[in-house]
């Protein structure tokens, strides 16, 4: 079972939901929590892990200047502008390379090979009994977030229950995080921003054919617009988390409400049960 | 010496184009003979990475000097390595006028 | 024209709230750009009259002509993005995975594959009461957000002759859209919040910004919700030599204003006063 936690808008509480959901289930079964918000991963802040670290590489072209005749074919082929052939050498712009391998294929002299280029790291740990935490970190200044997400998810492959924390937005990192998930929890807040961006995120889950349910976070009780939207789109509201200074304070300090405040562990366990039911899975 | 000017049209009497990588034409002017040749830019509708690719195209034509409006970061990096000199033209005049202004030393050097 | 981008690292810290409020109170000729093209919300608070609308084409997508395909599988074999799938001998492109590299087109022995433009969003220019606004909508699931950000910035740059300041509402994160947003700006205002994750993300976004020639300012939103973390943010700023130009208290009036689709500075409340003070500090630093 793979559940991905996402949202269009940032800061709605994806990490909070993912971390609490995982924590609420570990007494019942093993859980693997994967932080795929690799630009700004935060799940490790809840758990103080001592991780094993593995670097994430992409591949970039390496030019053998003895073989290269400066014919220019690679630079003309590359649609990303990652290669510029000048009169006396070939420039490689690592950050623009998508690692498609095209330059190697088109080079008539076989002068191009590939070498590793580090774009991030994956941290793997067991911070609590029953909990495995895998966090992807994009290197500062790099852009290939999907590459890091792929490695983080690959590390979890084969585990039973996997909960994935996605980045906000609706672009390629989100698609990568949602890819092959069984269910998506979309976290929103009851503001015009929250609703506007929720609708965009629903567009993504629909285009992927991914089943989804909603959690309303920081609710002050005026949730009618979001609830009407959910009814209209036939999306179940799985949970409503109210705004209170007490909850905000627990979270801001990096603690979990399912651990520190009564009742929440049961609520999140209930959310998981509903996810299973919506996916048609028996416990 | 060969001067490349980013241009809206296919001749030396066309207006200078401010964009570099997506310039519709590159007009190459021979500073001694005054002869010019236009190359249509195949990258004009490309979505990304046009700067470094345009540098390769212009370098391949054997230009020594480039006159254009604005440069992006990646184009700048490629141009710095290319050995070509780049001058900024922000006016609304033609390719010939920009070249004349360059010869008088009236253009600011970018690279 | 000076260029200031409001960014955050962590999402939901109040970038758009701050940007919209600044746009309302700055007594200068402004141009506005919403570079959060995946969740663009600035227009909700500064609605405008549409001036222009253009289609945005991202990276191309490959298309297989089934009439010409000889089912050899070369495309699938050579695609690094898992974007070609085969079912019962029929090869087709998985649109969400295709990155438009053109390898399949190149290796196809039958010339059955071609690269086609892919509509990936729309770019808008609107006239708001506070100046022209460039913004966009990315097609959900598209992989070209950084390119679209660049296009939005280019539209806004056209107004540079008539404006004193280009105010940009930026995306969260530190990846492709953020880097496109901050490249070429004079200064960034990082809006953070007093939480462990807010501080962690502030640290990461500052490190990315250090790679550019720009000035970095910090503001803390809802600073009084966790004073102990707020003090750690203060310490971070002083150790990194960053100027903390504003602290905005938690204020229910902010949520009320957002719900009414107005900038918070249109109401009389502590958060509005704090944004005014923020601008007083920032405008001195930027000499505006």
XYZ file of C-alpha atoms in Angstrom:
682
model
C 0.000 0.000 0.000
C 1.429 3.345 -1.081
C -0.220 6.549 0.156
C 1.041 9.900 -1.118
C 0.329 13.110 0.789
C 0.155 16.149 -1.486
C -1.325 19.635 -1.892
C -1.309 22.342 -4.518
C -0.536 25.107 -2.057
C 2.570 24.971 0.084
C 2.495 24.963 3.864
C -0.928 23.414 4.269
C 0.435 20.695 6.534
C 1.491 17.794 4.292
C 4.459 16.874 6.463
C 2.372 17.162 9.609
C -0.185 14.752 8.185
C 2.397 12.316 6.836
C 4.386 12.223 10.084
C 1.319 11.876 12.308
C -0.232 9.236 10.101
C 2.945 7.169 10.242
C 3.378 7.623 13.987
C -0.223 6.586 14.638
C 0.215 3.266 12.871
C 3.610 1.970 14.004
C 2.215 0.119 17.012
C 0.048 -1.874 14.593
C 2.427 -2.410 11.679
C 5.734 -1.361 10.169
C 5.595 1.921 8.280
C 8.032 3.443 5.805
C 7.833 7.197 5.589
C 9.421 8.731 2.475
C 10.132 12.460 2.359
C 9.845 13.380 -1.319
C 9.652 17.126 -0.665
C 13.320 17.045 -1.588
C 13.741 20.807 -2.056
C 12.811 21.467 1.554
C 12.499 18.106 3.356
C 11.282 18.385 6.938
C 10.167 14.968 8.185
C 13.551 14.291 9.783
C 12.937 17.266 12.066
C 10.140 15.319 13.767
C 12.192 12.201 14.458
C 15.899 13.078 15.028
C 17.196 10.131 13.010
C 20.742 8.831 12.756
C 20.708 8.040 9.089
C 22.828 6.114 6.661
C 23.571 8.467 3.769
C 23.678 7.615 0.085
C 24.477 10.122 -2.602
C 22.154 10.608 -5.567
C 23.772 10.963 -8.953
C 22.603 11.915 -12.354
C 24.747 11.269 -15.371
C 26.287 13.949 -17.535
C 28.311 13.699 -20.722
C 32.098 13.519 -20.620
C 33.945 14.465 -23.781
C 37.102 12.670 -24.826
C 38.997 15.562 -26.399
C 41.388 13.181 -28.208
C 38.493 11.666 -30.154
C 36.276 14.770 -30.487
C 36.506 16.499 -33.874
C 34.333 19.479 -32.759
C 31.776 18.571 -35.427
C 29.010 20.098 -33.329
C 26.435 17.298 -33.693
C 25.962 16.868 -29.943
C 25.329 20.571 -29.376
C 22.854 20.719 -32.234
C 21.037 17.644 -30.956
C 20.727 18.625 -27.283
C 17.376 20.340 -26.808
C 18.281 21.460 -23.313
C 21.281 23.569 -24.270
C 23.578 21.429 -22.104
C 26.359 21.279 -24.714
C 27.989 24.107 -26.631
C 30.634 23.235 -29.188
C 33.117 26.064 -29.676
C 36.098 26.275 -32.037
C 38.499 24.674 -29.613
C 36.411 22.751 -27.065
C 33.024 21.509 -25.926
C 31.332 23.156 -22.946
C 29.063 21.011 -20.736
C 26.382 22.778 -18.684
C 25.738 20.104 -16.049
C 22.639 21.703 -14.574
C 20.854 21.830 -17.922
C 21.432 18.168 -18.752
C 18.423 15.845 -18.470
C 20.579 12.720 -18.908
C 18.703 11.579 -22.006
C 21.848 10.057 -23.516
C 21.185 11.596 -26.930
C 24.621 13.207 -27.302
C 26.287 9.819 -26.876
C 24.060 8.303 -29.543
C 24.594 11.061 -32.114
C 28.364 11.449 -31.702
C 29.944 9.993 -34.875
C 33.359 9.609 -33.198
C 32.132 7.846 -30.027
C 33.898 10.610 -28.152
C 31.208 10.949 -25.460
C 30.900 8.782 -22.397
C 28.975 9.464 -19.208
C 30.069 10.252 -15.712
C 28.278 10.703 -12.406
C 27.240 14.102 -11.163
C 25.901 14.440 -7.600
C 22.548 16.218 -7.272
C 21.501 15.200 -3.776
C 21.394 12.489 -1.153
C 19.020 9.978 0.400
C 19.069 9.455 4.173
C 17.768 6.146 5.510
C 17.059 5.493 9.177
C 14.959 3.656 11.770
C 14.203 6.441 14.249
C 11.512 4.497 16.134
C 10.580 0.823 16.428
C 8.439 -0.019 13.417
C 9.295 3.188 11.572
C 11.671 3.530 8.656
C 12.325 7.085 7.491
C 13.781 7.766 4.051
C 14.465 11.429 3.233
C 15.523 12.832 -0.106
C 17.610 16.025 -0.130
C 18.181 18.006 -3.305
C 21.608 19.629 -3.239
C 21.374 23.427 -2.900
C 21.653 25.026 -6.325
C 20.657 21.887 -8.236
C 17.401 21.485 -10.140
C 16.877 17.751 -10.713
C 14.405 17.162 -7.892
C 12.684 14.253 -9.704
C 15.999 12.364 -9.798
C 16.307 12.529 -5.992
C 12.630 11.595 -5.547
C 13.127 8.549 -7.734
C 16.017 7.294 -5.604
C 14.167 7.963 -2.338
C 11.167 5.986 -3.552
C 13.336 3.218 -4.939
C 14.907 2.761 -1.496
C 11.445 2.078 -0.043
C 10.443 -0.353 -2.760
C 9.242 -3.678 -1.390
C 8.188 -2.326 2.019
C 4.604 -2.995 3.081
C 3.015 0.321 3.988
C 4.693 3.335 2.394
C 3.633 6.915 3.154
C 5.070 9.495 0.771
C 5.308 13.205 1.558
C 5.215 15.137 -1.724
C 6.352 18.654 -2.536
C 3.666 21.292 -3.125
C 2.698 22.359 -6.617
C 1.525 20.534 -9.716
C 4.704 20.040 -11.779
C 7.141 17.188 -12.390
C 8.324 16.592 -8.792
C 4.705 16.038 -7.760
C 4.100 13.635 -10.644
C 7.219 11.715 -9.674
C 6.056 11.470 -6.039
C 2.535 10.357 -7.035
C 3.683 7.869 -9.649
C 2.404 4.369 -8.833
C 0.756 5.375 -5.555
C -2.497 3.655 -4.567
C -4.102 6.620 -2.854
C -3.537 10.347 -2.462
C -4.353 12.459 0.585
C -4.675 16.119 -0.398
C -4.165 18.528 2.478
C -5.832 21.919 2.181
C -6.864 24.910 4.236
C -10.124 26.845 4.179
C -9.003 29.943 2.324
C -9.517 31.085 -1.258
C -5.814 30.251 -1.827
C -6.237 26.772 -0.385
C -9.292 26.031 -2.481
C -7.836 27.473 -5.691
C -4.704 25.351 -5.334
C -6.605 22.262 -4.168
C -8.530 22.348 -7.421
C -5.230 22.342 -9.369
C -3.937 19.387 -7.349
C -7.172 17.490 -7.960
C -6.511 18.095 -11.665
C -3.210 16.235 -11.281
C -4.667 13.247 -9.400
C -7.432 13.004 -11.995
C -4.974 13.031 -14.900
C -3.057 10.212 -13.184
C -6.236 8.283 -12.391
C -5.291 8.378 -8.704
C -7.965 8.015 -5.986
C -7.941 10.903 -3.520
C -9.366 12.118 -0.220
C -9.109 15.483 1.546
C -7.813 16.616 4.925
C -8.745 20.156 5.966
C -6.045 21.661 8.158
C -6.040 24.744 10.425
C -9.804 24.914 10.237
C -11.491 27.776 12.070
C -14.877 26.255 11.385
C -15.625 28.263 8.219
C -15.042 25.370 5.840
C -18.216 25.527 3.784
C -16.523 26.435 0.489
C -14.052 23.553 0.709
C -16.754 21.100 1.789
C -19.035 22.154 -1.048
C -16.162 21.704 -3.466
C -15.452 18.224 -2.103
C -19.112 17.240 -2.434
C -19.228 18.548 -5.981
C -16.054 16.665 -6.934
C -17.090 13.557 -4.996
C -14.004 13.700 -2.782
C -14.318 12.362 0.781
C -13.171 14.608 3.638
C -11.058 12.243 5.723
C -10.257 14.537 8.629
C -10.549 18.127 9.821
C -7.756 19.520 11.997
C -8.784 22.727 13.781
C -6.543 25.733 14.210
C -5.505 26.184 17.804
C -2.472 27.784 19.368
C -1.889 24.533 21.252
C -1.679 22.476 18.046
C 0.424 25.159 16.312
C 2.810 25.247 19.229
C 3.281 21.447 19.304
C 4.007 21.455 15.582
C 6.257 24.501 15.516
C 8.496 22.853 18.090
C 8.778 19.815 15.845
C 6.533 17.541 17.903
C 3.638 15.357 16.776
C 0.066 15.986 17.872
C -0.589 12.232 17.702
C 2.064 11.798 20.375
C 1.557 14.888 22.525
C -2.190 15.539 22.401
C -4.895 12.986 23.277
C -7.191 11.535 20.633
C -5.150 12.313 17.517
C -3.471 8.927 17.223
C -6.900 7.308 16.956
C -8.079 9.935 14.477
C -5.126 9.334 12.148
C -5.492 5.550 12.470
C -9.086 6.105 11.377
C -7.896 8.054 8.333
C -5.734 5.107 7.320
C -8.665 2.727 7.703
C -10.771 4.931 5.468
C -7.990 5.064 2.852
C -7.962 1.263 2.789
C -11.715 1.128 2.398
C -11.673 3.675 -0.405
C -9.047 1.595 -2.189
C -11.145 -1.512 -1.698
C -8.472 -3.216 0.417
C -9.376 -5.438 3.370
C -7.220 -5.011 6.426
C 36.599 40.849 -38.888
C 33.140 39.260 -38.749
C 30.445 40.959 -36.689
C 27.213 39.135 -35.769
C 24.152 41.248 -34.979
C 20.883 39.833 -33.613
C 18.239 41.012 -36.030
C 14.487 41.072 -36.561
C 14.902 40.596 -40.328
C 17.137 39.011 -42.934
C 19.244 42.020 -43.940
C 21.587 44.743 -42.699
C 18.730 47.233 -42.990
C 16.557 45.249 -40.534
C 16.041 46.402 -36.961
C 18.295 45.042 -34.233
C 16.632 42.379 -32.054
C 17.078 42.760 -28.284
C 16.750 39.052 -27.526
C 19.846 36.931 -28.038
C 18.991 33.219 -28.213
C 15.538 33.732 -29.701
C 16.532 36.403 -32.209
C 14.726 35.640 -35.498
C 17.919 36.184 -37.555
C 21.637 36.529 -37.056
C 23.153 38.964 -39.573
C 26.903 38.566 -40.116
C 28.678 41.679 -41.371
C 32.244 41.671 -42.732
C 33.754 44.859 -41.309
C 36.300 45.269 -44.150
C 34.157 44.574 -47.222
C 30.840 45.598 -45.671
C 29.207 42.481 -47.097
C 26.504 40.865 -45.017
C 24.868 37.463 -44.757
C 21.769 36.508 -42.755
C 21.215 33.178 -41.042
C 17.710 32.310 -39.917
C 17.703 31.181 -36.292
C 16.251 27.655 -35.986
C 15.937 28.134 -32.205
C 13.438 30.983 -32.296
C 10.489 28.853 -31.163
C 12.410 26.457 -28.923
C 11.350 26.327 -25.312
C 14.620 26.186 -23.423
C 18.393 26.104 -23.511
C 18.537 28.440 -26.498
C 21.405 30.620 -25.229
C 24.229 28.050 -25.319
C 22.908 26.629 -28.601
C 22.881 30.043 -30.261
C 26.485 30.555 -29.131
C 27.501 27.367 -30.934
C 25.705 28.466 -34.091
C 27.345 31.912 -34.118
C 30.762 30.523 -33.210
C 30.425 28.027 -36.062
C 29.891 30.917 -38.494
C 33.235 32.327 -37.411
C 32.090 35.573 -35.771
C 34.606 37.635 -33.791
C 32.179 40.156 -32.313
C 28.486 39.959 -31.339
C 26.110 42.908 -30.994
C 22.854 42.199 -29.152
C 20.462 43.487 -26.478
C 20.265 41.208 -23.473
C 22.054 38.024 -22.460
C 20.862 35.227 -20.194
C 23.114 33.548 -17.643
C 23.889 30.411 -19.639
C 24.547 32.316 -22.846
C 26.921 34.556 -20.898
C 28.865 31.557 -19.574
C 29.153 30.056 -23.061
C 30.181 33.376 -24.615
C 32.849 33.986 -21.996
C 34.449 30.681 -22.966
C 34.030 31.290 -26.680
C 36.573 34.101 -27.038
C 34.046 36.231 -28.938
C 33.506 39.792 -27.750
C 29.956 40.950 -27.014
C 28.638 44.517 -27.145
C 25.252 45.858 -26.014
C 22.991 47.818 -28.322
C 19.812 49.120 -26.736
C 18.596 51.425 -29.517
C 15.889 50.863 -32.099
C 18.108 51.298 -35.174
C 19.150 48.909 -37.937
C 21.929 46.358 -38.076
C 24.085 48.727 -40.188
C 23.579 51.561 -37.727
C 24.552 49.313 -34.808
C 27.708 48.204 -36.632
C 28.597 51.836 -37.405
C 28.131 52.761 -33.773
C 30.316 49.821 -32.732
C 33.113 50.941 -35.103
C 33.039 54.407 -33.572
C 33.515 52.789 -30.167
C 30.042 53.862 -29.052
C 28.809 50.529 -27.658
C 29.291 49.165 -24.169
C 31.212 45.904 -23.976
C 29.380 43.135 -22.098
C 31.974 40.406 -22.522
C 13.845 49.445 -12.221
C 14.808 47.424 -9.168
C 13.693 43.825 -8.876
C 12.597 42.307 -5.574
C 11.407 38.708 -5.232
C 9.451 37.496 -2.212
C 10.386 33.857 -1.573
C 10.274 31.413 1.321
C 11.765 27.937 0.989
C 8.904 26.490 3.009
C 5.450 26.888 1.499
C 2.572 28.623 3.205
C 4.620 31.065 5.257
C 2.758 34.060 3.827
C 4.657 35.088 0.675
C 1.554 36.087 -1.227
C 0.022 37.831 1.779
C 3.192 39.922 2.184
C 3.595 40.571 -1.559
C -0.020 41.690 -1.944
C 0.247 43.961 1.093
C 3.511 45.501 -0.154
C 1.946 46.062 -3.557
C -0.859 47.925 -1.849
C 1.274 50.266 0.276
C 4.378 51.027 -1.806
C 4.088 54.556 -3.134
C 6.076 53.937 -6.304
C 5.323 52.917 -9.858
C 5.131 49.154 -9.638
C 5.184 46.191 -11.952
C 4.035 42.873 -10.503
C 4.888 39.303 -11.419
C 3.506 36.096 -9.949
C 6.244 33.514 -10.460
C 4.484 30.852 -8.387
C 3.101 29.445 -11.613
C 2.009 26.168 -10.016
C -0.216 27.870 -7.472
C -0.567 31.440 -8.567
C -2.652 33.375 -6.068
C -1.548 37.003 -6.246
C -4.330 37.821 -8.653
C -6.907 36.698 -6.098
C -5.858 39.680 -3.954
C -5.100 42.106 -6.792
C -7.679 41.248 -9.426
C -7.014 42.850 -12.766
C -8.353 43.434 -16.201
C -6.889 40.983 -18.694
C -4.635 42.752 -21.220
C -3.186 39.769 -23.040
C -3.240 35.997 -22.985
C -0.689 33.772 -24.735
C -0.277 30.039 -24.995
C 2.852 28.662 -23.375
C 4.629 25.814 -25.091
C 7.109 23.882 -22.966
C 9.476 21.192 -24.126
C 8.230 19.270 -27.152
C 6.516 15.927 -26.860
C 7.199 12.964 -29.110
C 4.402 11.411 -31.143
C 4.478 7.992 -32.807
C 2.717 7.675 -36.144
C 1.081 4.252 -35.808
C 0.674 3.947 -39.598
C 4.425 4.211 -40.102
C 5.689 2.402 -36.963
C 7.378 -0.930 -37.702
C 7.214 -2.054 -34.035
C 10.963 -2.529 -33.702
C 11.120 -1.177 -30.132
C 14.173 1.055 -30.674
C 12.336 4.011 -29.104
C 11.506 2.080 -25.957
C 15.010 0.667 -25.803
C 16.654 4.099 -25.913
C 14.251 6.209 -23.841
C 15.745 7.078 -20.445
C 12.484 8.455 -19.035
C 10.241 5.375 -19.271
C 8.117 7.456 -21.600
C 7.544 4.763 -24.210
C 5.234 1.873 -23.419
C 4.414 -1.231 -25.384
C 1.106 -3.068 -25.294
C 0.453 -5.961 -27.666
C 3.166 -4.746 -29.996
C 1.797 -1.182 -30.136
C 4.233 1.478 -28.979
C 2.933 4.723 -27.521
C 4.193 7.744 -25.564
C 3.368 8.328 -21.885
C 2.866 12.066 -22.060
C 3.567 12.824 -18.396
C 6.931 11.084 -18.581
C 8.187 12.428 -21.903
C 10.838 15.143 -21.475
C 11.035 15.968 -25.168
C 14.694 14.994 -25.610
C 14.212 13.755 -29.185
C 16.196 10.514 -28.780
C 13.281 8.336 -29.957
C 12.859 10.487 -33.057
C 16.576 10.131 -33.790
C 16.810 6.363 -33.334
C 13.585 5.431 -35.138
C 14.625 3.631 -38.351
C 11.192 4.179 -39.928
C 10.832 7.926 -39.282
C 7.651 7.174 -37.373
C 8.424 9.480 -34.456
C 8.215 13.245 -34.582
C 8.541 15.997 -31.997
C 5.481 18.198 -31.593
C 4.945 21.403 -29.596
C 3.206 20.736 -26.306
C 0.785 23.261 -24.850
C 1.871 23.525 -21.222
C 0.047 26.547 -19.876
C -1.008 30.119 -20.437
C 0.711 33.438 -19.777
C -1.369 36.465 -18.830
C -0.773 40.175 -18.488
C -3.370 42.040 -16.443
C -3.822 45.629 -15.429
C -4.385 45.881 -11.674
C -5.054 48.991 -9.642
C -1.436 48.793 -8.460
C 0.294 48.314 -11.806
C 0.607 45.725 -14.536
C 0.772 42.086 -13.450
C 2.383 39.217 -15.357
C 1.189 35.804 -14.272
C 0.597 32.322 -15.621
C -1.121 29.023 -15.234
C 0.889 25.842 -15.664
C -0.985 22.850 -17.056
C -1.270 20.382 -14.160
C 1.324 17.634 -14.486
C 3.570 19.630 -16.784
C 7.323 19.562 -16.327
C 8.226 23.042 -17.464
C 7.606 25.302 -14.493
C 11.080 26.874 -14.590
C 10.683 27.780 -18.263
C 7.276 29.297 -17.587
C 8.688 31.377 -14.728
C 11.250 32.753 -17.180
C 8.504 33.730 -19.602
C 6.531 35.511 -16.866
C 9.630 37.471 -15.863
C 10.283 38.447 -19.481
C 6.760 39.856 -19.802
C 7.267 41.904 -16.646
C 10.685 43.123 -17.828
C 8.947 44.906 -20.702
C 7.539 47.377 -18.199
C 10.979 48.233 -16.815
C 11.082 51.674 -18.421
C 7.901 52.830 -16.747
C 8.359 51.368 -13.267
C 10.549 51.912 -10.206
C 10.162 48.432 -8.776
C 9.297 44.984 -10.053
C 7.725 43.078 -7.171
C 7.740 39.303 -7.648
C 5.697 36.745 -5.738
C 7.953 33.700 -5.829
C 7.440 29.935 -5.612
C 8.225 27.807 -2.555
C 11.140 25.390 -2.572
C 14.717 25.733 -3.774
C 14.529 23.965 -7.142
C 13.989 24.851 -10.750
C 11.163 27.468 -10.407
C 12.905 29.196 -7.492
C 16.225 29.426 -9.328
C 14.478 30.841 -12.397
C 12.749 33.382 -10.151
C 15.804 34.704 -8.338
C 18.240 34.798 -11.246
C 18.674 38.408 -12.284
C 16.856 40.043 -9.343
C 18.508 42.668 -7.127
C 17.141 41.430 -3.839
C 15.026 38.729 -2.220
C 12.800 38.946 0.818
C 12.584 35.522 2.469
C 9.363 35.132 4.439
C 9.682 32.458 7.102
C 7.832 31.314 10.214
C 8.988 30.311 13.688
C 8.943 26.556 13.298
C 11.724 23.993 13.049
C 10.851 23.425 9.407
C 10.619 27.154 8.695
C 14.152 27.650 10.003
C 15.512 24.584 8.219
C 14.016 25.709 4.908
C 15.238 29.285 5.426
C 18.759 27.904 5.788
C 18.470 25.995 2.509
C 16.968 28.814 0.472
C 19.591 31.273 1.751
C 22.343 28.909 0.646
C 20.863 28.767 -2.855
C 20.551 32.568 -2.998
C 24.212 32.914 -1.994
C 25.015 31.524 -5.425
C 23.559 34.643 -7.037
C 24.611 38.241 -6.847
C 21.675 39.536 -4.829
C 20.864 40.973 -1.415
C 18.954 38.794 1.045
C 16.420 40.128 3.552
C 14.336 38.127 6.001
C 10.882 38.625 7.505
C 9.231 36.351 10.075
C 5.495 35.841 9.820
C 3.416 34.821 12.879
C 6.627 35.367 14.844
C 4.851 35.261 18.212
C 3.476 31.742 17.752
C 6.743 30.230 18.970
C 9.082 32.839 20.394
C 11.865 30.336 21.152
C 12.190 29.397 17.473
C 11.874 33.062 16.524
C 14.972 33.768 18.604
C 16.820 30.992 16.809
C 15.874 32.653 13.506
C 17.228 35.957 14.854
C 20.469 34.201 15.788
C 20.691 32.604 12.354
C 20.215 35.974 10.653
C 22.902 37.663 12.700
C 25.376 34.821 12.227
C 24.730 34.870 8.465
C 24.807 38.658 8.378
C 21.258 38.829 7.021
C 19.095 41.793 7.741
C 15.824 40.926 9.525
C 13.563 43.652 8.188
C 10.210 42.621 9.596
C 8.293 40.556 12.110
C 4.589 40.111 11.682
C 2.460 38.924 14.608
C -0.153 36.191 14.370
C -3.342 38.073 13.588
C -6.770 36.601 12.728
C -7.321 39.676 10.550
C -4.919 38.147 7.992
C -7.208 35.177 7.385
C -10.250 37.471 7.287
C -8.589 39.663 4.656
C -7.623 36.654 2.495
C -11.194 35.368 2.715
C -12.434 38.773 1.541
C -9.841 38.761 -1.265
C -8.151 41.968 -0.114
C -4.584 42.758 0.968
C -4.303 42.809 4.747
C -3.103 46.429 4.672
C -6.575 47.488 3.591
C -7.692 46.715 7.119
C -6.592 48.320 10.358
C -4.818 45.604 12.333
C -1.472 44.720 13.959
C -0.326 42.599 10.983
C -0.914 45.532 8.600
C 1.139 47.832 10.852
C 3.919 45.246 10.884
C 4.006 45.044 7.078
C 4.218 48.865 6.898
C 7.172 48.814 9.256
C 8.734 46.025 7.209
C 8.534 48.195 4.092
C 9.938 51.205 5.937
C 13.030 49.139 6.772
C 13.276 47.478 3.391
C 12.801 50.646 1.333
C 15.685 52.284 3.204
C 17.912 49.310 2.465
C 16.902 49.292 -1.203
C 17.140 53.100 -1.432
C 13.634 53.372 -2.832
